[in-house]
PDB file of C-alpha atoms in Angstrom:
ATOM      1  CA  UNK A   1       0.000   0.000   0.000  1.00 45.00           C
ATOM      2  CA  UNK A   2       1.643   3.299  -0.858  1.00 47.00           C
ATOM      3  CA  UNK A   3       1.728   6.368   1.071  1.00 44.00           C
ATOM      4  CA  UNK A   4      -0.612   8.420  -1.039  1.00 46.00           C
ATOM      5  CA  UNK A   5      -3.175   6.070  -0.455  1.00 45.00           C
ATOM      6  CA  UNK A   6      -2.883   5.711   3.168  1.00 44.00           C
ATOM      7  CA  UNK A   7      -3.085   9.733   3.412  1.00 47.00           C
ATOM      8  CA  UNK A   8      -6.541   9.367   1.389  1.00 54.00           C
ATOM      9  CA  UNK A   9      -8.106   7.157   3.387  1.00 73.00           C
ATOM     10  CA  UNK A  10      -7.131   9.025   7.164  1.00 85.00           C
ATOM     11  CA  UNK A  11      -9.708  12.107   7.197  1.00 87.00           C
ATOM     12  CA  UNK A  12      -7.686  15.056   7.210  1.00 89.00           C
ATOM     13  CA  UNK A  13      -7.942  16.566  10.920  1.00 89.00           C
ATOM     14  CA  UNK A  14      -8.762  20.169  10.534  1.00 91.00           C
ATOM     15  CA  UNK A  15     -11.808  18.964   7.534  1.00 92.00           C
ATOM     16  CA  UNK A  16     -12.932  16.150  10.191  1.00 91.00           C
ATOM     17  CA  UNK A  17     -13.269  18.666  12.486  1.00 91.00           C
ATOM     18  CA  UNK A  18     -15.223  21.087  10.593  1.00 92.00           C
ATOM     19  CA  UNK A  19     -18.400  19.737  11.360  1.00 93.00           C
ATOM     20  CA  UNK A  20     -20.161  23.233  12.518  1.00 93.00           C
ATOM     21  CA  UNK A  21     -18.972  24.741   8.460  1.00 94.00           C
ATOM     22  CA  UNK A  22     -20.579  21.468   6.920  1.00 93.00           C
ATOM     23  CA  UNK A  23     -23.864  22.092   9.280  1.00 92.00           C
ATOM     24  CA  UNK A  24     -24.399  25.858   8.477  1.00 92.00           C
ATOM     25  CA  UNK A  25     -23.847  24.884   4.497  1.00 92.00           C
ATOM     26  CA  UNK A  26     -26.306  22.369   4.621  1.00 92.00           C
ATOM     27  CA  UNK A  27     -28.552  24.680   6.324  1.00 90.00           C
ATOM     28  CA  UNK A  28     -28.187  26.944   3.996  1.00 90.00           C
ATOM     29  CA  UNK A  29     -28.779  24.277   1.214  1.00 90.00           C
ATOM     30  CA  UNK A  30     -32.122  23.493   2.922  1.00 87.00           C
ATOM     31  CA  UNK A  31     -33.320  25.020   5.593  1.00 77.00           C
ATOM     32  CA  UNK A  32     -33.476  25.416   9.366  1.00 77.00           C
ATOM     33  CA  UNK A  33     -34.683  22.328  10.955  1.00 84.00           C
ATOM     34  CA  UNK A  34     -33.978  20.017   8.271  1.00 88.00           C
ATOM     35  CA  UNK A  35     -30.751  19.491   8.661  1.00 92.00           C
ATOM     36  CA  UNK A  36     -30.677  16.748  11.771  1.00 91.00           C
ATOM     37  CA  UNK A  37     -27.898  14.905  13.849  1.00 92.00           C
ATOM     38  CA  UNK A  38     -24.299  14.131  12.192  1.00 93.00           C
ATOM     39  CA  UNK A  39     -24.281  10.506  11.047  1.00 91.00           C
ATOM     40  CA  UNK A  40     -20.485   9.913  10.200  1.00 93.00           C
ATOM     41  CA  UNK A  41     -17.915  11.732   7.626  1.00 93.00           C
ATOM     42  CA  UNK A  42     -15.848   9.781   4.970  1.00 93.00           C
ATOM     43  CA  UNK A  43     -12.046  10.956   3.200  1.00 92.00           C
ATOM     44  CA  UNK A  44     -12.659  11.515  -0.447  1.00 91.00           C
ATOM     45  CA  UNK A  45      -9.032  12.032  -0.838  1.00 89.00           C
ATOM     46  CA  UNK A  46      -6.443  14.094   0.218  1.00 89.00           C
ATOM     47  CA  UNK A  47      -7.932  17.147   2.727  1.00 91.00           C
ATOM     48  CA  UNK A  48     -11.096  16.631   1.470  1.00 94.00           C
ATOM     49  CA  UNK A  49     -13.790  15.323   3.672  1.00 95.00           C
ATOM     50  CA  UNK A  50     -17.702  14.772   3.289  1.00 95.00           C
ATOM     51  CA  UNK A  51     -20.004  15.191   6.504  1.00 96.00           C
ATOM     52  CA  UNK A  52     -23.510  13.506   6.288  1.00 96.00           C
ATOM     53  CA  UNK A  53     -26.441  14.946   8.460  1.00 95.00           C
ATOM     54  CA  UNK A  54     -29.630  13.222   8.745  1.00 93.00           C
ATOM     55  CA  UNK A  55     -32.669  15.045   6.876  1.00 92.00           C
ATOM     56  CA  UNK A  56     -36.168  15.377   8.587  1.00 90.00           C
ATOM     57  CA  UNK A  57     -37.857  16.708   5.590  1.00 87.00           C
ATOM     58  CA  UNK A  58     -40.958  14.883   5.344  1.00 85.00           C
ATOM     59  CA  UNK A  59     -41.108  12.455   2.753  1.00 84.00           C
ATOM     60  CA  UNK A  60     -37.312  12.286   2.673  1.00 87.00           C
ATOM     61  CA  UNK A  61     -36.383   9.044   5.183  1.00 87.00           C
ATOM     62  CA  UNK A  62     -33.655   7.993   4.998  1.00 90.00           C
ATOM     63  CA  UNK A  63     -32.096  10.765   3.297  1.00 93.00           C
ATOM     64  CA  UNK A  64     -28.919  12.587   4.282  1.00 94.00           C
ATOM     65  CA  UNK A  65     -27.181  16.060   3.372  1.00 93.00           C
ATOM     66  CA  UNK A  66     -23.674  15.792   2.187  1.00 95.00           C
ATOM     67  CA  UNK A  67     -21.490  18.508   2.836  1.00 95.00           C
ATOM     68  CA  UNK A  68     -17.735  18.277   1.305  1.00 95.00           C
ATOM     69  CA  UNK A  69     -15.135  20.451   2.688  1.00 95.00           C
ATOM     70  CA  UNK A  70     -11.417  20.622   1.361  1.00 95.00           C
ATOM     71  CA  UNK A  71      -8.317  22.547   2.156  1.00 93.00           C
ATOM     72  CA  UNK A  72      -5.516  23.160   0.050  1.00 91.00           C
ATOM     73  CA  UNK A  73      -1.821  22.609   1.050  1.00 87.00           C
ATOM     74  CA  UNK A  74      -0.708  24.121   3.919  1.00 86.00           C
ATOM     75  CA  UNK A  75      -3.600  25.968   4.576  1.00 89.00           C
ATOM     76  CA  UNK A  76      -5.394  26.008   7.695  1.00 89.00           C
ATOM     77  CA  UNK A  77      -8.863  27.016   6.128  1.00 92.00           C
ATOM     78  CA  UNK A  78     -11.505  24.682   4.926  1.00 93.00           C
ATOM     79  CA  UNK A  79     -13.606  25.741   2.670  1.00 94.00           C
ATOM     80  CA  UNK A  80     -16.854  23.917   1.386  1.00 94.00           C
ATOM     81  CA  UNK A  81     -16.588  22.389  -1.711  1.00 91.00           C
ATOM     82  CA  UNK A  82     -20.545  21.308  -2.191  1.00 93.00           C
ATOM     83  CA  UNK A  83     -23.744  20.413  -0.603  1.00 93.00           C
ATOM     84  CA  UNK A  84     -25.982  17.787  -2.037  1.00 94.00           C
ATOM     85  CA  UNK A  85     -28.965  15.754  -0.629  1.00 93.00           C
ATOM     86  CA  UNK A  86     -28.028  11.919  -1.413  1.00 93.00           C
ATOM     87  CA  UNK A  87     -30.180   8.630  -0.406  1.00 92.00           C
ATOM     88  CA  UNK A  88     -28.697   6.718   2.897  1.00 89.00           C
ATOM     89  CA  UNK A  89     -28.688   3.018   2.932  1.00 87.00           C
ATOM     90  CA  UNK A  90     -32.011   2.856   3.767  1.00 86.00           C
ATOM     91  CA  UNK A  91     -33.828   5.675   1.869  1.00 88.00           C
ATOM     92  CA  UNK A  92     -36.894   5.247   0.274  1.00 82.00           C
ATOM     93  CA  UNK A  93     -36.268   5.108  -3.758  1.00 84.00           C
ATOM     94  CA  UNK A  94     -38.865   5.744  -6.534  1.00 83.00           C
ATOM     95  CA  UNK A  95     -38.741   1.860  -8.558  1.00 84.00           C
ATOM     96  CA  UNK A  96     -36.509   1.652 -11.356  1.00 86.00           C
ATOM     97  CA  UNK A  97     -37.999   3.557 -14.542  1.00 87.00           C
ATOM     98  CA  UNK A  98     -39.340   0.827 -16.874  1.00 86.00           C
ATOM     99  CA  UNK A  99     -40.241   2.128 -20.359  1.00 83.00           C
ATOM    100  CA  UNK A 100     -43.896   2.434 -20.665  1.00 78.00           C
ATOM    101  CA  UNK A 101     -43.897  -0.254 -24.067  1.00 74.00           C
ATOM    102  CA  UNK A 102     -42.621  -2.838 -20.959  1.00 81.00           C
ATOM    103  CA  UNK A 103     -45.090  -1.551 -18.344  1.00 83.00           C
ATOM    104  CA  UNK A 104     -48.065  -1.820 -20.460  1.00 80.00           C
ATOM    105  CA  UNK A 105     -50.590  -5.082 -20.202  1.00 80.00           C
ATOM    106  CA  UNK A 106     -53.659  -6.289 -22.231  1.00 73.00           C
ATOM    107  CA  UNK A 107     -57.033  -4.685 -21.207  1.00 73.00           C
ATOM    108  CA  UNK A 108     -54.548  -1.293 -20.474  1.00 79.00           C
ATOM    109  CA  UNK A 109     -56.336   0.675 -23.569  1.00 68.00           C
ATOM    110  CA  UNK A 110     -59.056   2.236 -22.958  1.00 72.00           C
ATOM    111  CA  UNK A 111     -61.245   4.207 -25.729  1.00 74.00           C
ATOM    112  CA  UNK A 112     -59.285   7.246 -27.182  1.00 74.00           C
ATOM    113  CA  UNK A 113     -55.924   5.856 -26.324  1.00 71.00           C
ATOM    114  CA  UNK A 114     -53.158   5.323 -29.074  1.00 68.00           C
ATOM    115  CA  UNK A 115     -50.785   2.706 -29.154  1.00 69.00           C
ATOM    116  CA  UNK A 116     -47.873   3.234 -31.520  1.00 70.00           C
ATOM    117  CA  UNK A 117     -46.361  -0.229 -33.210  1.00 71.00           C
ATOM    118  CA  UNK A 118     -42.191   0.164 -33.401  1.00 73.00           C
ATOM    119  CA  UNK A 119     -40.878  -0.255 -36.765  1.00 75.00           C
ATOM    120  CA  UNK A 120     -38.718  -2.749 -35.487  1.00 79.00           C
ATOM    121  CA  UNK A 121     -41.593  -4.943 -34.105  1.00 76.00           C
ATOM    122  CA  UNK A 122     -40.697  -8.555 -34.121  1.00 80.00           C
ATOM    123  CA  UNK A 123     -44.327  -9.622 -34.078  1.00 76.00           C
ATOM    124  CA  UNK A 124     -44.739  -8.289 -37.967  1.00 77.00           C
ATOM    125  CA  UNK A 125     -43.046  -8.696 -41.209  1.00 76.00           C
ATOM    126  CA  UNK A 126     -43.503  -6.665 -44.133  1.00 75.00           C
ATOM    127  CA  UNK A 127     -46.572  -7.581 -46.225  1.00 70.00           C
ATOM    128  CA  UNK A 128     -47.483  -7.200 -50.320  1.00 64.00           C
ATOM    129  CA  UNK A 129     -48.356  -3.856 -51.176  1.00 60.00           C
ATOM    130  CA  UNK A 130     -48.056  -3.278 -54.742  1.00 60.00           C
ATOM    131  CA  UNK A 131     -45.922  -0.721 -54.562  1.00 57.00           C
ATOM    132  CA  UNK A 132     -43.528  -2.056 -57.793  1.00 55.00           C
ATOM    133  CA  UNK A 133     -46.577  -2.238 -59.842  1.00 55.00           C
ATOM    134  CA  UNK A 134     -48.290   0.790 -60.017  1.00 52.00           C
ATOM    135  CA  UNK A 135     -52.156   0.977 -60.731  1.00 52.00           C
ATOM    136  CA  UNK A 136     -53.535   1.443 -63.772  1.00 51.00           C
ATOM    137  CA  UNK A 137     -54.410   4.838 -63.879  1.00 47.00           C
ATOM    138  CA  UNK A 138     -51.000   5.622 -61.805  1.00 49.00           C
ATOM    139  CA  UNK A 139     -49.587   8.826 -63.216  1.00 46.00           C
ATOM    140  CA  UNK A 140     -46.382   6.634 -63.428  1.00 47.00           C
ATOM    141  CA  UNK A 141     -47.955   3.475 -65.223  1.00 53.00           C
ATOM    142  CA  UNK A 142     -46.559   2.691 -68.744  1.00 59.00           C
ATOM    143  CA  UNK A 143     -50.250   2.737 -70.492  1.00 57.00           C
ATOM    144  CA  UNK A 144     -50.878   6.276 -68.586  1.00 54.00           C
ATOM    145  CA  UNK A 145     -47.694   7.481 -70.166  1.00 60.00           C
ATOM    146  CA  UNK A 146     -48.297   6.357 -73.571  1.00 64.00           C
ATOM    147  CA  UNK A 147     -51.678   7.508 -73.773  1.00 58.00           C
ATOM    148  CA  UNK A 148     -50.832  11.094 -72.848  1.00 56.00           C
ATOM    149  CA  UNK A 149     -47.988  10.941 -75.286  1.00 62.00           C
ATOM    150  CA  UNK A 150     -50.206  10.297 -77.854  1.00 61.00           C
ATOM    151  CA  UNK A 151     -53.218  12.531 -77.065  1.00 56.00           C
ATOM    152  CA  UNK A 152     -50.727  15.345 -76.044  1.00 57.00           C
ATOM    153  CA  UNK A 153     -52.867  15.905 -72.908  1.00 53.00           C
ATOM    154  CA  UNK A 154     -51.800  16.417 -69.165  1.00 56.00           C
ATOM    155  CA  UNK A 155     -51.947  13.385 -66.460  1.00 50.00           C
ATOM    156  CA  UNK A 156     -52.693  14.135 -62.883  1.00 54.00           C
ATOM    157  CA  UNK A 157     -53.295  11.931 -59.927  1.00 51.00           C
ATOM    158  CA  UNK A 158     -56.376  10.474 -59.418  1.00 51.00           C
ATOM    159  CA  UNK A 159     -58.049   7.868 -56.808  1.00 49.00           C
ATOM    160  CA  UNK A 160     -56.217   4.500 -57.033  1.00 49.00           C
ATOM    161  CA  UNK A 161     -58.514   2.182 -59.075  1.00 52.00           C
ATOM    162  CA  UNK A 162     -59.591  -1.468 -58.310  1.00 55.00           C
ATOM    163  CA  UNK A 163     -57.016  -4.171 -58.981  1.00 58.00           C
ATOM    164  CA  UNK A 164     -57.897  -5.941 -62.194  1.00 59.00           C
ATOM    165  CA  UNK A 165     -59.974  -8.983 -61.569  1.00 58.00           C
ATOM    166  CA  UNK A 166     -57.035 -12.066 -61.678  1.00 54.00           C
ATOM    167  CA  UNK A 167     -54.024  -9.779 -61.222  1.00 63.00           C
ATOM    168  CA  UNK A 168     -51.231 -10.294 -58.753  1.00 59.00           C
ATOM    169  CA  UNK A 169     -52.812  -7.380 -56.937  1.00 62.00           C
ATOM    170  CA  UNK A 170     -56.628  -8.618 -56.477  1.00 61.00           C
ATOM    171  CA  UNK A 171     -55.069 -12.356 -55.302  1.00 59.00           C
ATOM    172  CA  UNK A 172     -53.319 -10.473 -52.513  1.00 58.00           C
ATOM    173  CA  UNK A 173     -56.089  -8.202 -51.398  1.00 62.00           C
ATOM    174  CA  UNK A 174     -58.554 -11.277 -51.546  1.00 57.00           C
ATOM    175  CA  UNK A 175     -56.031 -12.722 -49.115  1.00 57.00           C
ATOM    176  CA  UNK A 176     -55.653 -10.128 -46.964  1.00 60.00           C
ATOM    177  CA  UNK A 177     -52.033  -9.976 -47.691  1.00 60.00           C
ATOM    178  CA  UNK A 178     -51.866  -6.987 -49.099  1.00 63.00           C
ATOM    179  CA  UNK A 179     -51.044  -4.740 -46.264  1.00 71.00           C
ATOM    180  CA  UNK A 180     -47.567  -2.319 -44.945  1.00 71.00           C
ATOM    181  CA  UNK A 181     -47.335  -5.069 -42.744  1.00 80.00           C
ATOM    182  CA  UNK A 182     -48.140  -8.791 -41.930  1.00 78.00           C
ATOM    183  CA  UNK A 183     -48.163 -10.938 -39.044  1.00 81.00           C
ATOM    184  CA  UNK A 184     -44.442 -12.344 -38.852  1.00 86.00           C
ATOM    185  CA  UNK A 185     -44.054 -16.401 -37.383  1.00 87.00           C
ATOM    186  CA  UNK A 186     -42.616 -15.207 -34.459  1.00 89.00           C
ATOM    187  CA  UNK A 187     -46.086 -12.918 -33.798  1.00 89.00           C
ATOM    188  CA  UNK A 188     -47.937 -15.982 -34.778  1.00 89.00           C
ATOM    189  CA  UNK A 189     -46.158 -18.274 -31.807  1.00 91.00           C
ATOM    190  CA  UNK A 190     -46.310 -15.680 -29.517  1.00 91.00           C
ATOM    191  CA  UNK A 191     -50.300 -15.079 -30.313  1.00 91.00           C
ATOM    192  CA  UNK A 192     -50.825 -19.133 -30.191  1.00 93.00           C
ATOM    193  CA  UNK A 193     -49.077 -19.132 -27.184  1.00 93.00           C
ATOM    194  CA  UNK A 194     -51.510 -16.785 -25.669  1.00 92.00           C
ATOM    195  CA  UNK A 195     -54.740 -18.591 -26.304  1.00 92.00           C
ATOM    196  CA  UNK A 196     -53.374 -21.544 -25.601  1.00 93.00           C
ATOM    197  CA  UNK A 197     -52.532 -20.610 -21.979  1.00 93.00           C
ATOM    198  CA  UNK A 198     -56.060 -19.027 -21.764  1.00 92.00           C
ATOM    199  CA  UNK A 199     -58.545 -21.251 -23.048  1.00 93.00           C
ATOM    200  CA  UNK A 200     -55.951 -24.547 -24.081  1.00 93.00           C
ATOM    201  CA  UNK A 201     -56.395 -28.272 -23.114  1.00 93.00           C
ATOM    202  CA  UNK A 202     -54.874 -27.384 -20.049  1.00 92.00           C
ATOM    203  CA  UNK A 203     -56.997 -25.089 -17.858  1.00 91.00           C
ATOM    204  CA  UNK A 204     -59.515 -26.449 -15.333  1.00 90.00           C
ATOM    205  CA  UNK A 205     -61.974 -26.504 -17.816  1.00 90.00           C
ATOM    206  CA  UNK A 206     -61.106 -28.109 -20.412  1.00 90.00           C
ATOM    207  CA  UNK A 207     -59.785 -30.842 -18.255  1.00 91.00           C
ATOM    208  CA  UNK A 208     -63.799 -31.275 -16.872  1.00 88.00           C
ATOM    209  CA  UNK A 209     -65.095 -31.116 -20.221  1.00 87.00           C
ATOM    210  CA  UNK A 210     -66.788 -34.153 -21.467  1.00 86.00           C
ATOM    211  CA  UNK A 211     -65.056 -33.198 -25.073  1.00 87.00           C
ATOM    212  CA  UNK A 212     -63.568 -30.858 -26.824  1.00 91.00           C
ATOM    213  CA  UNK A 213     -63.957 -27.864 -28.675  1.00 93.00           C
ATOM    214  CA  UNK A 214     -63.029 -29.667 -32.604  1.00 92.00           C
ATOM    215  CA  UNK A 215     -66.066 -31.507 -32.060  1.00 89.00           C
ATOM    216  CA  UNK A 216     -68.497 -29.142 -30.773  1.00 88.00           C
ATOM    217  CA  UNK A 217     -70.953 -27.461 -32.828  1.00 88.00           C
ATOM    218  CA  UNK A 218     -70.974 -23.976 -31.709  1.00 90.00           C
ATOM    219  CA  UNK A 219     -67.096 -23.998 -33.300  1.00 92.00           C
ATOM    220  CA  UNK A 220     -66.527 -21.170 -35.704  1.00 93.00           C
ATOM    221  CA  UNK A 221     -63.409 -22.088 -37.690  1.00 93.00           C
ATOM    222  CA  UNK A 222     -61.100 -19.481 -38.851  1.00 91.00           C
ATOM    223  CA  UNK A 223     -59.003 -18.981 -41.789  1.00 83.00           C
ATOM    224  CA  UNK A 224     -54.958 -19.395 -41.729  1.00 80.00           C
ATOM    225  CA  UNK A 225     -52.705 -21.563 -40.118  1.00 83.00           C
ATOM    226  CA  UNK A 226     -53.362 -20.783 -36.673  1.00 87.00           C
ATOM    227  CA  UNK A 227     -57.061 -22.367 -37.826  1.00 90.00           C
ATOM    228  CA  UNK A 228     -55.451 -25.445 -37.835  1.00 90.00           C
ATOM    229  CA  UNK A 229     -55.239 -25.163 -34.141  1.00 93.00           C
ATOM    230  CA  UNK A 230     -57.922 -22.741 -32.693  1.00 95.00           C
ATOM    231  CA  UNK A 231     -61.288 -21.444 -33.481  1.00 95.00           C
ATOM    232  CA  UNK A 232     -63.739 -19.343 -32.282  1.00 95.00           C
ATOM    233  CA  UNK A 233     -66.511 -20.205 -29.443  1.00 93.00           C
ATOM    234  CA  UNK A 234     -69.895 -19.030 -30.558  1.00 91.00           C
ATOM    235  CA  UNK A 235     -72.017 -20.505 -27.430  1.00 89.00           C
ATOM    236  CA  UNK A 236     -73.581 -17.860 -25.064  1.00 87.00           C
ATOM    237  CA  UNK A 237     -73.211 -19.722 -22.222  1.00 85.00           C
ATOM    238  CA  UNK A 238     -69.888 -20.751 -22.591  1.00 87.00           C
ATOM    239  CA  UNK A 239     -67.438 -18.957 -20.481  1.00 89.00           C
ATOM    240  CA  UNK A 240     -65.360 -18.766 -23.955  1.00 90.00           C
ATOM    241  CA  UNK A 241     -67.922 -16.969 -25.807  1.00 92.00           C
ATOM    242  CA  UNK A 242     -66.667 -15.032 -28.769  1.00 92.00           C
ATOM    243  CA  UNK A 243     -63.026 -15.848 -27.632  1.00 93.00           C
ATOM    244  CA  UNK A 244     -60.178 -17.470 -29.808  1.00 94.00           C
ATOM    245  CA  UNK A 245     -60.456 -21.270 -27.993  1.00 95.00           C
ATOM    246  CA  UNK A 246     -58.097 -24.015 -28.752  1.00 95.00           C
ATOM    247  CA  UNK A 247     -59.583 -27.054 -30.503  1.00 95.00           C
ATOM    248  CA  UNK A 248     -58.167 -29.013 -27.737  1.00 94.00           C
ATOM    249  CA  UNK A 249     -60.137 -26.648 -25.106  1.00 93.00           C
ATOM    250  CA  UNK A 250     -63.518 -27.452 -24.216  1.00 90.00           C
ATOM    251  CA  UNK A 251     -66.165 -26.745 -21.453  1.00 90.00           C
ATOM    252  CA  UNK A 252     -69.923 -27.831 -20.220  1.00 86.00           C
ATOM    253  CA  UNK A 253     -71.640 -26.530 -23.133  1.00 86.00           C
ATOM    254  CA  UNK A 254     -70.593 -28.574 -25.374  1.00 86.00           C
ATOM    255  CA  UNK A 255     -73.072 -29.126 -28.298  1.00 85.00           C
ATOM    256  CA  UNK A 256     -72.839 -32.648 -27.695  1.00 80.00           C
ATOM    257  CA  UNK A 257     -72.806 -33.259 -23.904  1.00 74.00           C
ATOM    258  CA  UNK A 258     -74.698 -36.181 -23.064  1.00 62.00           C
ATOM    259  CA  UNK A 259     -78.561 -34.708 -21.590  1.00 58.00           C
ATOM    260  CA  UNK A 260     -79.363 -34.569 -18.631  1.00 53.00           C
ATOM    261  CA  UNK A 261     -82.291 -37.206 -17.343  1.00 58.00           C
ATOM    262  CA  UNK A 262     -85.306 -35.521 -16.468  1.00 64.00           C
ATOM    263  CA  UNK A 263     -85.893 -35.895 -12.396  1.00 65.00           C
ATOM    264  CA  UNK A 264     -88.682 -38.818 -11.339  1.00 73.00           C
ATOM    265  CA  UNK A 265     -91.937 -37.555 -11.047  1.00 75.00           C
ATOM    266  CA  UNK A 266     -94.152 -39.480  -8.547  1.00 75.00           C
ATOM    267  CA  UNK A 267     -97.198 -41.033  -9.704  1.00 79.00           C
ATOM    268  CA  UNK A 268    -100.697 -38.998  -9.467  1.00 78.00           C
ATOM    269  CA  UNK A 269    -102.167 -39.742  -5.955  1.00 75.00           C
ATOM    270  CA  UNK A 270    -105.542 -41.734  -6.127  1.00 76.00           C
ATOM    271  CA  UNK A 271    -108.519 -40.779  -4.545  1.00 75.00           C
ATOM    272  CA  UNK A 272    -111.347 -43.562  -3.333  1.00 72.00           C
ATOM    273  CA  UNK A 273    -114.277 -41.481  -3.125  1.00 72.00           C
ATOM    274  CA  UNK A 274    -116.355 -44.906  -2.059  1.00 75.00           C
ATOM    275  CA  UNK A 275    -114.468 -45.343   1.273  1.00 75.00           C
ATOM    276  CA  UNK A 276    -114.284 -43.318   4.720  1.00 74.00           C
ATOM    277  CA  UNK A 277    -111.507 -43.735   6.471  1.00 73.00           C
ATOM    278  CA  UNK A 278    -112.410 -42.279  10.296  1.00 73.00           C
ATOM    279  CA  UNK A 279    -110.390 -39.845  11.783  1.00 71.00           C
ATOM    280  CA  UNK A 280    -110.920 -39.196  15.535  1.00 72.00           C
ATOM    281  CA  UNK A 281    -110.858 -35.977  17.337  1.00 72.00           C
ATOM    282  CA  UNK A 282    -109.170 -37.065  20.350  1.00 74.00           C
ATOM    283  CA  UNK A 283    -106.308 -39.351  20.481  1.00 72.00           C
ATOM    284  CA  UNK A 284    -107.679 -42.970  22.614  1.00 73.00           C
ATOM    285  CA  UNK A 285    -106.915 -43.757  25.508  1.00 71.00           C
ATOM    286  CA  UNK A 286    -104.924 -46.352  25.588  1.00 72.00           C
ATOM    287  CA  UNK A 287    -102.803 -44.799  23.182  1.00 70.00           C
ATOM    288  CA  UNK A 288    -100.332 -43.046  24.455  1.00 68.00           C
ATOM    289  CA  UNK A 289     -97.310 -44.804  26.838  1.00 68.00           C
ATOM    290  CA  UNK A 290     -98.580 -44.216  30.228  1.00 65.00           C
ATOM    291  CA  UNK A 291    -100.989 -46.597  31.211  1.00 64.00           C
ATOM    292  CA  UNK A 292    -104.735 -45.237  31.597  1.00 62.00           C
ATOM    293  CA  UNK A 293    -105.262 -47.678  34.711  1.00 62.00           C
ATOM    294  CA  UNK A 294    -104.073 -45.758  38.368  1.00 59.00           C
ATOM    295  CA  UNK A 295    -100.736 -47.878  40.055  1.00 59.00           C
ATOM    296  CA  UNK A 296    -101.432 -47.666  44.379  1.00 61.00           C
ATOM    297  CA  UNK A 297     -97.611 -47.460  44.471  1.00 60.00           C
ATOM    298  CA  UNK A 298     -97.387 -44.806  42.479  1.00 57.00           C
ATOM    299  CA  UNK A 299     -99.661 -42.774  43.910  1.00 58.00           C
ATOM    300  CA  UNK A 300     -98.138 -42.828  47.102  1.00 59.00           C
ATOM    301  CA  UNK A 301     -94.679 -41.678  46.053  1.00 56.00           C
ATOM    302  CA  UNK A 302     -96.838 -38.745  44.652  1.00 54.00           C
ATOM    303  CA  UNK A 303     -96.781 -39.410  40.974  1.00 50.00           C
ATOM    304  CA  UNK A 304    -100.680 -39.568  39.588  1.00 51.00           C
TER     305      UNK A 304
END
């Protein structure tokens, strides 16, 4: 260990001992009453010390003021260098900033919100848009240019016309293909692996379910690959209604869930209108447990 750094890590005397400077600066800094007890100092070097105070500002635990003081050679006056409120070991921190594209969940949008896509998205891929074969009454389309060559006449833009029926362009907008951008495969896995978790084979419902959703007949199927594995639930009392289910998923109302027996109804009471059964007013008696006939031996013991 060499000297120079033994002589920056021993506080310098007359900066340790300038505790009352570092008070009055941070004091100044803040204000009176905020600046509390001394915690500790720490050697930032050669004469130059920092002095921590605790801060009672409200909202602010854990907090201290840091007030550096230095000296320069030889000198016998310290001077303050700065005074800065810093976070103790156990202050109270805002979290991390997360950027808001990370902090944001589905069901977050509400109506009138935007959500920008990145041009970088991995979930897309760029789709067919016709953009190297201009429409036919482009400005820039070889038959627009010829015919104003020959008429002499003046071409301006005008509203994009239909594709022609068979062209490269009507087979892509008949697929839906013909779009900026397209769903890429790794937007397809990630969307598969969404629905899957939600309504799949393996939630609590689908495991109860006396089949599943490929053979039920409230199953809307939908176009694409991902048909080939989901569909859409079109049952109003299925808790899957109008949701992307898995063909694997299934629930209760399936179309063809065995019925339900009907309960046993009991048999229509009969009624003989030719008998009369009697029914006495007062109960016999002989009847009940206590014999009607008085015991002597009872009597005498006082019980009647």
């Amino acid at each position: 260990m060499s000297a120079a750094t033994t002589r920056s890590r021993t506080p310098d005397r007359l900066c340790a001992e300038a505790v009352d400077l570092a008070r009055a600066a941070a004091e100044e800094a803040a204000a009176p009453g905020i600046v509390g007890e001394h915690v500790e100092l720490v050697s930032e070097g050669d004469r130059v010390v920092t002095h921590f105070f605790e801060c009672k500002e409200l909202g602010y635990r854990g907090w201290r003021w840091a007030v550096t003081v230095a000296r320069a050679s030889r000198a016998k006056i310290v001077t303050v260098d700065e005074a800065v409120l810093l976070p103790g070991p156990d202050a109270v921190l805002a979290p991390e900033w997360v950027p808001w594209s990370e902090r944001l969940r589905p069901g977050d949008m509400g109506p009138g919100d935007l959500l920008p896509t990145d041009a970088e998205d991995l979930r897309l891929e760029p789709g067919w848009t016709g953009e190297d074969e201009p429409p036919p009454n482009s400005v820039v389309s070889e038959d627009m240019a010829a015919l104003a060559e020959a008429e002499d006449a003046e071409v301006t833009a005008g509203p994009l016309a239909v594709p022609a029926r068979g062209s490269i362009a009507a087979v892509a907008e008949e697929l839906g293909v013909r779009r900026a951008r397209v769903l890429s495969r790794y937007g397809l896995h990630i969307a598969a692996d969404r629905w899957e978790e939600a309504f799949g084979p393996k939630t609590p419902m689908a495991q109860a379910a006396p089949a599943a959703c490929v053979s039920c007949g409230f199953l809307l199927r939908i176009g694409g690959s991902l048909g080939q594995a989901f569909g859409v639930c079109a049952n109003e009392f299925s808790p899957a209604d109008g949701r992307v289910v898995s063909l694997a998923y299934g629930c209760g109302g399936h179309s063809e869930a065995a019925v339900m027996p009907k309960p046993p109804q009991p048999a229509p009471p009969v009624i003989d209108e030719t008998r009369v059964d009697p029914f006495p007013l007062r109960p016999a008696s002989d009847s009940g447990s206590v014999p009607a006939t008085a015991d002597e031996d009872t009597e005498e013991l006082g019980h009647s």
